[in-house]
mmCIF file of C-alpha atoms in Angstrom:
data_model
loop_
_atom_site.group_PDB
_atom_site.id
_atom_site.type_symbol
_atom_site.label_atom_id
_atom_site.label_comp_id
_atom_site.label_asym_id
_atom_site.label_seq_id
_atom_site.Cartn_x
_atom_site.Cartn_y
_atom_site.Cartn_z
ATOM 1 C CA MET A 1 6.091 -83.835 64.107
ATOM 2 C CA PHE A 2 9.840 -83.852 64.783
ATOM 3 C CA LEU A 3 10.456 -82.699 61.177
ATOM 4 C CA ASP A 4 7.921 -79.941 61.617
ATOM 5 C CA PHE A 5 9.751 -78.800 64.757
ATOM 6 C CA MET A 6 13.094 -78.823 62.951
ATOM 7 C CA PHE A 7 11.666 -76.861 60.056
ATOM 8 C CA THR A 8 10.114 -74.314 62.407
ATOM 9 C CA GLY A 9 13.409 -73.973 64.280
ATOM 10 C CA GLU A 10 15.310 -73.360 61.053
ATOM 11 C CA VAL A 11 12.784 -70.738 59.985
ATOM 12 C CA PHE A 12 13.079 -69.081 63.404
ATOM 13 C CA VAL A 13 16.869 -68.934 63.122
ATOM 14 C CA GLN A 14 16.641 -67.500 59.605
ATOM 15 C CA VAL A 15 14.098 -64.891 60.675
ATOM 16 C CA ARG A 16 16.228 -63.919 63.674
ATOM 17 C CA HIS A 17 19.284 -63.662 61.424
ATOM 18 C CA PHE A 18 17.351 -61.509 58.938
ATOM 19 C CA CYS A 19 16.097 -59.208 61.716
ATOM 20 C CA HIS A 20 19.661 -58.839 62.981
ATOM 21 C CA ILE A 21 20.795 -57.778 59.496
ATOM 22 C CA VAL A 22 17.926 -55.296 59.237
ATOM 23 C CA MET A 23 18.811 -53.804 62.619
ATOM 24 C CA ILE A 24 22.435 -53.363 61.543
ATOM 25 C CA ALA A 25 21.334 -51.791 58.247
ATOM 26 C CA VAL A 26 18.995 -49.377 60.044
ATOM 27 C CA GLY A 27 21.765 -48.456 62.453
ATOM 28 C CA LEU A 28 24.193 -47.783 59.613
ATOM 29 C CA TRP A 29 21.572 -45.770 57.734
ATOM 30 C CA ALA A 30 21.014 -43.617 60.815
ATOM 31 C CA LEU A 31 24.725 -42.791 60.830
ATOM 32 C CA VAL A 32 24.713 -41.591 57.208
ATOM 33 C CA PRO A 33 23.653 -37.970 57.984
ATOM 34 C CA LEU A 34 26.279 -37.740 60.743
ATOM 35 C CA ALA A 35 29.024 -39.096 58.478
ATOM 36 C CA SER A 36 27.957 -36.758 55.677
ATOM 37 C CA ALA A 37 27.948 -33.755 58.016
ATOM 38 C CA GLN A 38 31.341 -34.664 59.455
ATOM 39 C CA GLN A 39 32.752 -34.839 55.942
ATOM 40 C CA LYS A 40 31.212 -31.505 54.915
ATOM 41 C CA TYR A 41 32.305 -29.842 58.141
ATOM 42 C CA ALA A 42 35.634 -31.603 58.559
ATOM 43 C CA HIS A 43 37.157 -28.279 59.626
ATOM 44 C CA VAL A 44 34.595 -27.880 62.421
ATOM 45 C CA ASN A 45 34.850 -29.489 65.879
ATOM 46 C CA SER A 46 32.432 -32.419 65.892
ATOM 47 C CA ASN A 47 30.860 -31.285 69.175
ATOM 48 C CA GLU A 48 29.716 -28.093 67.438
ATOM 49 C CA ILE A 49 27.598 -29.972 64.869
ATOM 50 C CA LYS A 50 23.940 -30.379 65.860
ATOM 51 C CA PHE A 51 20.945 -31.590 63.876
ATOM 52 C CA ILE A 52 17.344 -30.519 63.488
ATOM 53 C CA THR A 53 14.679 -31.863 61.139
ATOM 54 C CA VAL A 54 13.394 -29.473 58.483
ATOM 55 C CA ASP A 55 10.827 -30.557 55.889
ATOM 56 C CA GLY A 56 11.390 -34.169 56.968
ATOM 57 C CA LYS A 57 15.160 -34.015 56.402
ATOM 58 C CA GLN A 58 18.064 -33.522 58.752
ATOM 59 C CA SER A 59 19.670 -30.088 58.651
ATOM 60 C CA GLU A 60 22.909 -29.016 60.336
ATOM 61 C CA VAL A 61 23.170 -26.296 62.968
ATOM 62 C CA LEU A 62 26.610 -25.235 64.191
ATOM 63 C CA VAL A 63 26.766 -24.134 67.823
ATOM 64 C CA ARG A 64 29.822 -22.511 69.449
ATOM 65 C CA SER A 65 29.761 -21.519 73.088
ATOM 66 C CA TRP A 66 31.212 -18.429 74.734
ATOM 67 C CA GLN A 67 34.995 -18.187 74.758
ATOM 68 C CA SER A 68 35.206 -15.256 77.120
ATOM 69 C CA LYS A 69 34.540 -14.362 80.741
ATOM 70 C CA LYS A 70 31.879 -12.052 79.321
ATOM 71 C CA GLN A 71 28.622 -13.840 78.598
ATOM 72 C CA PHE A 72 26.127 -11.533 76.903
ATOM 73 C CA GLY A 73 23.883 -14.044 75.105
ATOM 74 C CA SER A 74 23.703 -15.630 71.664
ATOM 75 C CA LEU A 75 24.072 -14.636 68.027
ATOM 76 C CA MET A 76 22.002 -16.591 65.484
ATOM 77 C CA ILE A 77 23.311 -16.420 61.906
ATOM 78 C CA VAL A 78 21.407 -17.143 58.671
ATOM 79 C CA GLY A 79 23.648 -16.828 55.624
ATOM 80 C CA PRO A 80 22.606 -16.380 51.982
ATOM 81 C CA SER A 81 20.355 -19.040 50.443
ATOM 82 C CA ASP A 82 22.022 -22.118 48.942
ATOM 83 C CA THR A 83 25.010 -21.888 51.275
ATOM 84 C CA ASP A 84 25.687 -24.040 54.325
ATOM 85 C CA ALA A 85 25.828 -23.355 58.046
ATOM 86 C CA ASP A 86 29.466 -22.268 57.781
ATOM 87 C CA ALA A 87 29.183 -20.230 54.569
ATOM 88 C CA ASN A 88 32.466 -18.717 53.410
ATOM 89 C CA GLY A 89 32.905 -15.039 54.130
ATOM 90 C CA LEU A 90 31.020 -12.957 56.656
ATOM 91 C CA ALA A 91 28.797 -15.769 58.010
ATOM 92 C CA SER A 92 31.736 -18.029 58.864
ATOM 93 C CA TYR A 93 33.727 -15.116 60.285
ATOM 94 C CA LEU A 94 30.917 -14.053 62.604
ATOM 95 C CA ARG A 95 30.381 -17.648 63.706
ATOM 96 C CA THR A 96 33.960 -18.126 64.836
ATOM 97 C CA GLN A 97 34.922 -14.626 66.002
ATOM 98 C CA ILE A 98 31.954 -13.424 68.033
ATOM 99 C CA ASN A 99 32.608 -16.026 70.761
ATOM 100 C CA THR A 100 35.646 -14.259 72.213
ATOM 101 C CA ARG A 101 33.532 -11.111 72.539
ATOM 102 C CA GLY A 102 30.986 -12.703 74.835
ATOM 103 C CA TRP A 103 28.392 -14.227 72.507
ATOM 104 C CA ALA A 104 27.641 -17.833 71.660
ATOM 105 C CA SER A 105 27.015 -18.438 67.943
ATOM 106 C CA ILE A 106 24.230 -20.530 66.423
ATOM 107 C CA SER A 107 24.512 -20.938 62.645
ATOM 108 C CA LEU A 108 21.630 -22.362 60.615
ATOM 109 C CA THR A 109 21.707 -24.067 57.250
ATOM 110 C CA PRO A 110 19.937 -21.462 55.043
ATOM 111 C CA ALA A 111 16.965 -22.214 52.811
ATOM 112 C CA LYS A 112 17.451 -23.525 49.280
ATOM 113 C CA GLY A 113 17.460 -20.882 46.582
ATOM 114 C CA LEU A 114 15.744 -20.500 43.227
ATOM 115 C CA TYR A 115 17.667 -23.263 41.475
ATOM 116 C CA ARG A 116 16.993 -26.013 43.981
ATOM 117 C CA PRO A 117 17.298 -29.550 42.508
ATOM 118 C CA ASN A 118 13.745 -30.668 43.314
ATOM 119 C CA TYR A 119 12.152 -27.811 41.401
ATOM 120 C CA ALA A 120 9.415 -28.941 38.999
ATOM 121 C CA THR A 121 10.648 -30.240 35.624
ATOM 122 C CA LYS A 122 8.377 -30.422 32.590
ATOM 123 C CA PRO A 123 7.947 -33.950 31.147
ATOM 124 C CA GLU A 124 9.504 -32.919 27.830
ATOM 125 C CA ASP A 125 12.550 -31.619 29.685
ATOM 126 C CA ILE A 126 13.311 -34.803 31.633
ATOM 127 C CA ASN A 127 16.149 -35.728 29.266
ATOM 128 C CA LYS A 128 17.721 -32.362 30.059
ATOM 129 C CA ALA A 129 17.235 -32.673 33.833
ATOM 130 C CA GLY A 130 20.261 -31.517 35.775
ATOM 131 C CA SER A 131 21.463 -29.148 33.078
ATOM 132 C CA GLU A 132 22.239 -25.790 34.718
ATOM 133 C CA GLN A 133 19.522 -26.196 37.347
ATOM 134 C CA ILE A 134 21.654 -25.093 40.257
ATOM 135 C CA THR A 135 23.765 -22.242 38.942
ATOM 136 C CA LEU A 136 23.309 -19.471 36.452
ATOM 137 C CA SER A 137 26.156 -17.710 34.668
ATOM 138 C CA THR A 138 26.249 -13.955 35.186
ATOM 139 C CA ASN A 139 26.240 -13.369 31.440
ATOM 140 C CA LYS A 140 22.936 -15.212 30.922
ATOM 141 C CA SER A 141 19.451 -13.793 31.232
ATOM 142 C CA ILE A 142 17.221 -14.736 34.150
ATOM 143 C CA PRO A 143 14.896 -17.673 33.414
ATOM 144 C CA LYS A 144 11.227 -16.747 33.103
ATOM 145 C CA TYR A 145 9.590 -18.363 36.104
ATOM 146 C CA THR A 146 5.873 -17.909 36.559
ATOM 147 C CA SER A 147 4.341 -16.046 39.474
ATOM 148 C CA GLU A 148 2.977 -19.361 40.764
ATOM 149 C CA GLN A 149 6.430 -20.977 40.702
ATOM 150 C CA LEU A 150 8.029 -18.056 42.503
ATOM 151 C CA LEU A 151 5.244 -17.972 45.077
ATOM 152 C CA GLU A 152 5.642 -21.722 45.658
ATOM 153 C CA LEU A 153 9.382 -21.250 46.097
ATOM 154 C CA ARG A 154 8.881 -18.333 48.497
ATOM 155 C CA ASN A 155 6.491 -20.388 50.636
ATOM 156 C CA PHE A 156 8.933 -23.311 50.600
ATOM 157 C CA GLN A 157 11.856 -21.154 51.714
ATOM 158 C CA GLN A 158 9.985 -19.318 54.448
ATOM 159 C CA ALA A 159 8.393 -22.493 55.812
ATOM 160 C CA ALA A 160 11.834 -24.125 56.019
ATOM 161 C CA LEU A 161 13.374 -21.138 57.817
ATOM 162 C CA SER A 162 10.431 -20.800 60.187
ATOM 163 C CA GLU A 163 10.533 -24.505 61.040
ATOM 164 C CA ALA A 164 14.289 -24.358 61.677
ATOM 165 C CA ILE A 165 14.303 -21.224 63.834
ATOM 166 C CA ASN A 166 11.328 -22.337 65.916
ATOM 167 C CA GLN A 167 13.186 -25.526 66.881
ATOM 168 C CA LEU A 168 16.119 -23.641 68.381
ATOM 169 C CA GLY A 169 14.476 -22.214 71.491
ATOM 170 C CA SER A 170 16.130 -24.776 73.778
ATOM 171 C CA THR A 171 19.526 -24.109 72.170
ATOM 172 C CA VAL A 172 19.181 -20.352 72.610
ATOM 173 C CA SER A 173 18.176 -20.897 76.261
ATOM 174 C CA LEU A 174 21.558 -22.542 76.921
ATOM 175 C CA PHE A 175 23.099 -19.075 76.571
ATOM 176 C CA PRO A 176 21.128 -16.670 78.811
ATOM 177 C CA GLY A 177 21.177 -13.015 77.873
ATOM 178 C CA ALA A 178 20.310 -11.018 74.792
ATOM 179 C CA SER A 179 19.551 -12.765 71.503
ATOM 180 C CA ILE A 180 20.848 -11.292 68.255
ATOM 181 C CA LEU A 181 19.552 -12.469 64.880
ATOM 182 C CA VAL A 182 21.804 -11.774 61.877
ATOM 183 C CA ALA A 183 20.418 -12.408 58.378
ATOM 184 C CA ILE A 184 22.496 -11.917 55.240
ATOM 185 C CA ASP A 185 21.566 -11.096 51.615
ATOM 186 C CA ASP A 186 18.360 -12.761 50.349
ATOM 187 C CA SER A 187 17.909 -14.572 53.682
ATOM 188 C CA ALA A 188 17.582 -11.130 55.286
ATOM 189 C CA GLY A 189 14.590 -10.456 53.038
ATOM 190 C CA MET A 190 12.968 -13.739 54.087
ATOM 191 C CA ILE A 191 13.670 -13.329 57.808
ATOM 192 C CA THR A 192 12.286 -9.777 57.746
ATOM 193 C CA ASN A 193 9.012 -11.124 56.399
ATOM 194 C CA LEU A 194 8.881 -13.910 59.002
ATOM 195 C CA LEU A 195 9.346 -11.365 61.796
ATOM 196 C CA TYR A 196 6.754 -9.065 60.222
ATOM 197 C CA ASP A 197 4.268 -11.963 60.077
ATOM 198 C CA LYS A 198 5.237 -13.027 63.631
ATOM 199 C CA LYS A 199 6.158 -16.515 62.446
ATOM 200 C CA ILE A 200 9.396 -16.656 64.475
ATOM 201 C CA PRO A 201 10.408 -15.411 67.957
ATOM 202 C CA THR A 202 11.380 -11.737 68.127
ATOM 203 C CA PRO A 203 15.088 -11.294 68.953
ATOM 204 C CA ASP A 204 16.486 -8.569 71.180
ATOM 205 C CA VAL A 205 18.491 -7.214 68.231
ATOM 206 C CA PHE A 206 17.880 -7.769 64.510
ATOM 207 C CA VAL A 207 20.744 -7.261 62.055
ATOM 208 C CA VAL A 208 20.142 -7.214 58.306
ATOM 209 C CA VAL A 209 23.191 -7.327 56.050
ATOM 210 C CA ASN A 210 22.651 -6.261 52.409
ATOM 211 C CA PRO A 211 18.970 -7.329 52.437
ATOM 212 C CA TYR A 212 17.049 -7.840 49.188
ATOM 213 C CA ARG A 213 14.308 -9.828 47.441
ATOM 214 C CA GLU A 214 15.338 -10.451 43.882
ATOM 215 C CA PHE A 215 12.179 -11.679 42.124
ATOM 216 C CA GLU A 216 9.390 -10.119 44.179
ATOM 217 C CA TYR A 217 8.306 -7.892 41.294
ATOM 218 C CA LEU A 218 7.572 -10.977 39.140
ATOM 219 C CA ILE A 219 4.983 -12.277 41.600
ATOM 220 C CA ASP A 220 1.334 -11.385 41.101
ATOM 221 C CA PRO A 221 0.738 -7.966 42.749
ATOM 222 C CA GLN A 222 -1.938 -9.357 45.068
ATOM 223 C CA SER A 223 0.609 -11.830 46.491
ATOM 224 C CA GLN A 224 3.554 -9.468 46.760
ATOM 225 C CA ARG A 225 4.850 -8.649 50.223
ATOM 226 C CA LYS A 226 5.366 -5.159 51.562
ATOM 227 C CA SER A 227 8.874 -3.919 50.870
ATOM 228 C CA ILE A 228 11.676 -4.597 53.345
ATOM 229 C CA ALA A 229 11.662 -0.894 54.255
ATOM 230 C CA GLU A 230 7.912 -0.927 54.986
ATOM 231 C CA GLN A 231 8.164 -4.062 57.090
ATOM 232 C CA LEU A 232 11.160 -2.887 59.100
ATOM 233 C CA VAL A 233 9.504 0.402 60.044
ATOM 234 C CA THR A 234 6.633 -1.452 61.751
ATOM 235 C CA MET A 235 8.975 -3.405 64.047
ATOM 236 C CA SER A 236 9.471 -2.146 67.577
ATOM 237 C CA LEU A 237 12.839 -3.802 68.095
ATOM 238 C CA PRO A 238 16.401 -2.517 67.637
ATOM 239 C CA ILE A 239 17.524 -2.946 64.013
ATOM 240 C CA LEU A 240 21.022 -2.564 62.589
ATOM 241 C CA ASP A 241 20.970 -2.232 58.791
ATOM 242 C CA ILE A 242 24.428 -2.906 57.312
ATOM 243 C CA GLN A 243 25.028 -1.999 53.666
ATOM 244 C CA SER A 244 28.214 -2.662 51.685
ATOM 245 C CA SER A 245 29.225 -1.393 48.259
ATOM 246 C CA ASP A 246 29.613 -4.916 46.858
ATOM 247 C CA ALA A 247 26.060 -5.970 47.719
ATOM 248 C CA HIS A 248 23.357 -7.104 45.304
ATOM 249 C CA PRO A 249 22.260 -4.114 43.159
ATOM 250 C CA ILE A 250 18.704 -4.300 44.521
ATOM 251 C CA SER A 251 19.965 -3.972 48.096
ATOM 252 C CA ILE A 252 22.127 -0.979 47.161
ATOM 253 C CA THR A 253 19.252 0.709 45.300
ATOM 254 C CA GLU A 254 16.799 0.199 48.185
ATOM 255 C CA ALA A 255 19.181 1.302 50.978
ATOM 256 C CA PRO A 256 18.113 5.001 50.828
ATOM 257 C CA THR A 257 14.455 3.960 51.021
ATOM 258 C CA ARG A 258 15.109 1.768 54.060
ATOM 259 C CA LEU A 259 16.856 4.699 55.732
ATOM 260 C CA ASN A 260 14.094 7.170 54.750
ATOM 261 C CA TYR A 261 11.341 4.995 56.191
ATOM 262 C CA ASN A 262 13.151 4.132 59.401
ATOM 263 C CA GLN A 263 14.984 7.314 60.350
ATOM 264 C CA VAL A 264 11.824 8.427 62.161
ATOM 265 C CA LYS A 265 12.818 5.960 64.885
ATOM 266 C CA PRO A 266 15.178 6.759 67.773
ATOM 267 C CA ALA A 267 18.812 5.821 67.075
ATOM 268 C CA ARG A 268 18.514 2.913 69.490
ATOM 269 C CA TYR A 269 15.820 1.335 67.296
ATOM 270 C CA TYR A 270 17.266 1.822 63.847
ATOM 271 C CA ARG A 271 20.702 2.514 62.492
ATOM 272 C CA GLN A 272 21.887 2.133 58.938
ATOM 273 C CA TYR A 273 25.627 1.657 58.644
ATOM 274 C CA GLN A 274 27.288 2.169 55.271
ATOM 275 C CA MET A 275 30.430 0.029 55.181
ATOM 276 C CA SER A 276 33.699 1.750 54.357
ATOM 277 C CA LEU A 277 35.040 -1.630 53.155
ATOM 278 C CA ASP A 278 33.368 -4.443 51.255
ATOM 279 C CA PHE A 279 33.020 -8.140 52.071
ATOM 280 C CA SER A 280 35.695 -9.426 49.711
ATOM 281 C CA ASN A 281 38.217 -9.731 52.532
ATOM 282 C CA GLN A 282 38.585 -10.165 56.270
ATOM 283 C CA SER A 283 38.945 -6.442 56.958
ATOM 284 C CA GLY A 284 35.349 -5.945 55.796
ATOM 285 C CA TRP A 285 34.108 -8.832 57.941
ATOM 286 C CA GLU A 286 35.862 -7.405 60.980
ATOM 287 C CA GLU A 287 34.294 -3.985 60.346
ATOM 288 C CA ALA A 288 30.840 -5.573 60.275
ATOM 289 C CA LEU A 289 31.551 -7.547 63.457
ATOM 290 C CA ASP A 290 32.646 -4.374 65.250
ATOM 291 C CA GLN A 291 29.401 -2.655 64.254
ATOM 292 C CA ILE A 292 27.237 -5.612 65.328
ATOM 293 C CA GLU A 293 28.977 -5.865 68.674
ATOM 294 C CA GLY A 294 28.912 -2.104 69.297
ATOM 295 C CA PHE A 295 25.240 -1.683 68.410
ATOM 296 C CA SER A 296 24.195 -4.737 70.419
ATOM 297 C CA ARG A 297 26.081 -3.723 73.534
ATOM 298 C CA THR A 298 24.591 -0.234 73.316
ATOM 299 C CA VAL A 299 21.123 -1.751 73.122
ATOM 300 C CA ILE A 300 21.584 -4.101 76.089
ATOM 301 C CA GLY A 301 23.521 -1.493 78.083
ATOM 302 C CA ARG A 302 26.705 -3.513 78.523
#
């Protein structure tokens, strides 16, 4: 009996020791996303890095408060797909410069693009997995994806964006006032559709920058969305449509159509601004910021 007690005691100690190790391991594992984010955003103040869960995975959101006596509201930014929450160029510039003009900034991690790593791989191609899945050289032809694959990707992207934006209501409420939603490049095409389908909250001002949908024409006609121009014209909210000369060719080609459809609206509800500069340098970013601020303050009467 005494031996049995000793054996049981030893087992208890071992179990307790094992549980302690597991608890430490779980704690360390929970810190992995934070450490990874801090490394990726080493240039960002740690108190600006927030997390939400999208598709079961943690996703970063960068939040910067007002840095001005003026407090007009918040500016939510969604950069091009396959970038991060502090994407180089216009997205990062808006995130860090709008604050001194009276707006808090909330920057989302955009949806994954066409060449996302977890895209389906044929069994015979497993040995070639990882070969040019993420990027595509400009001198190479576009891969021939099926309508079903593109539709699956579209649903994946829009579900991720919808899930992310719908989690940010409490963050937006920290900054009372008008809400501006800025969407750039292909993300602008996705966000337009989400607003059209009423899948996300309607902002006070919607800004599209060089909007386009690159592969829509390859999707089965019955599953194709209305064009960006057709969707924008149905929206009864103020829209600023910014177009630069260095945009995606589809966006440049469709700009006159967007203007044609929407010029029936009062100036307060639709304005297309053709950039005098492009987005290859800070002067272009500042021009866009001036237009966003000016249009938004006109809309809210401040």
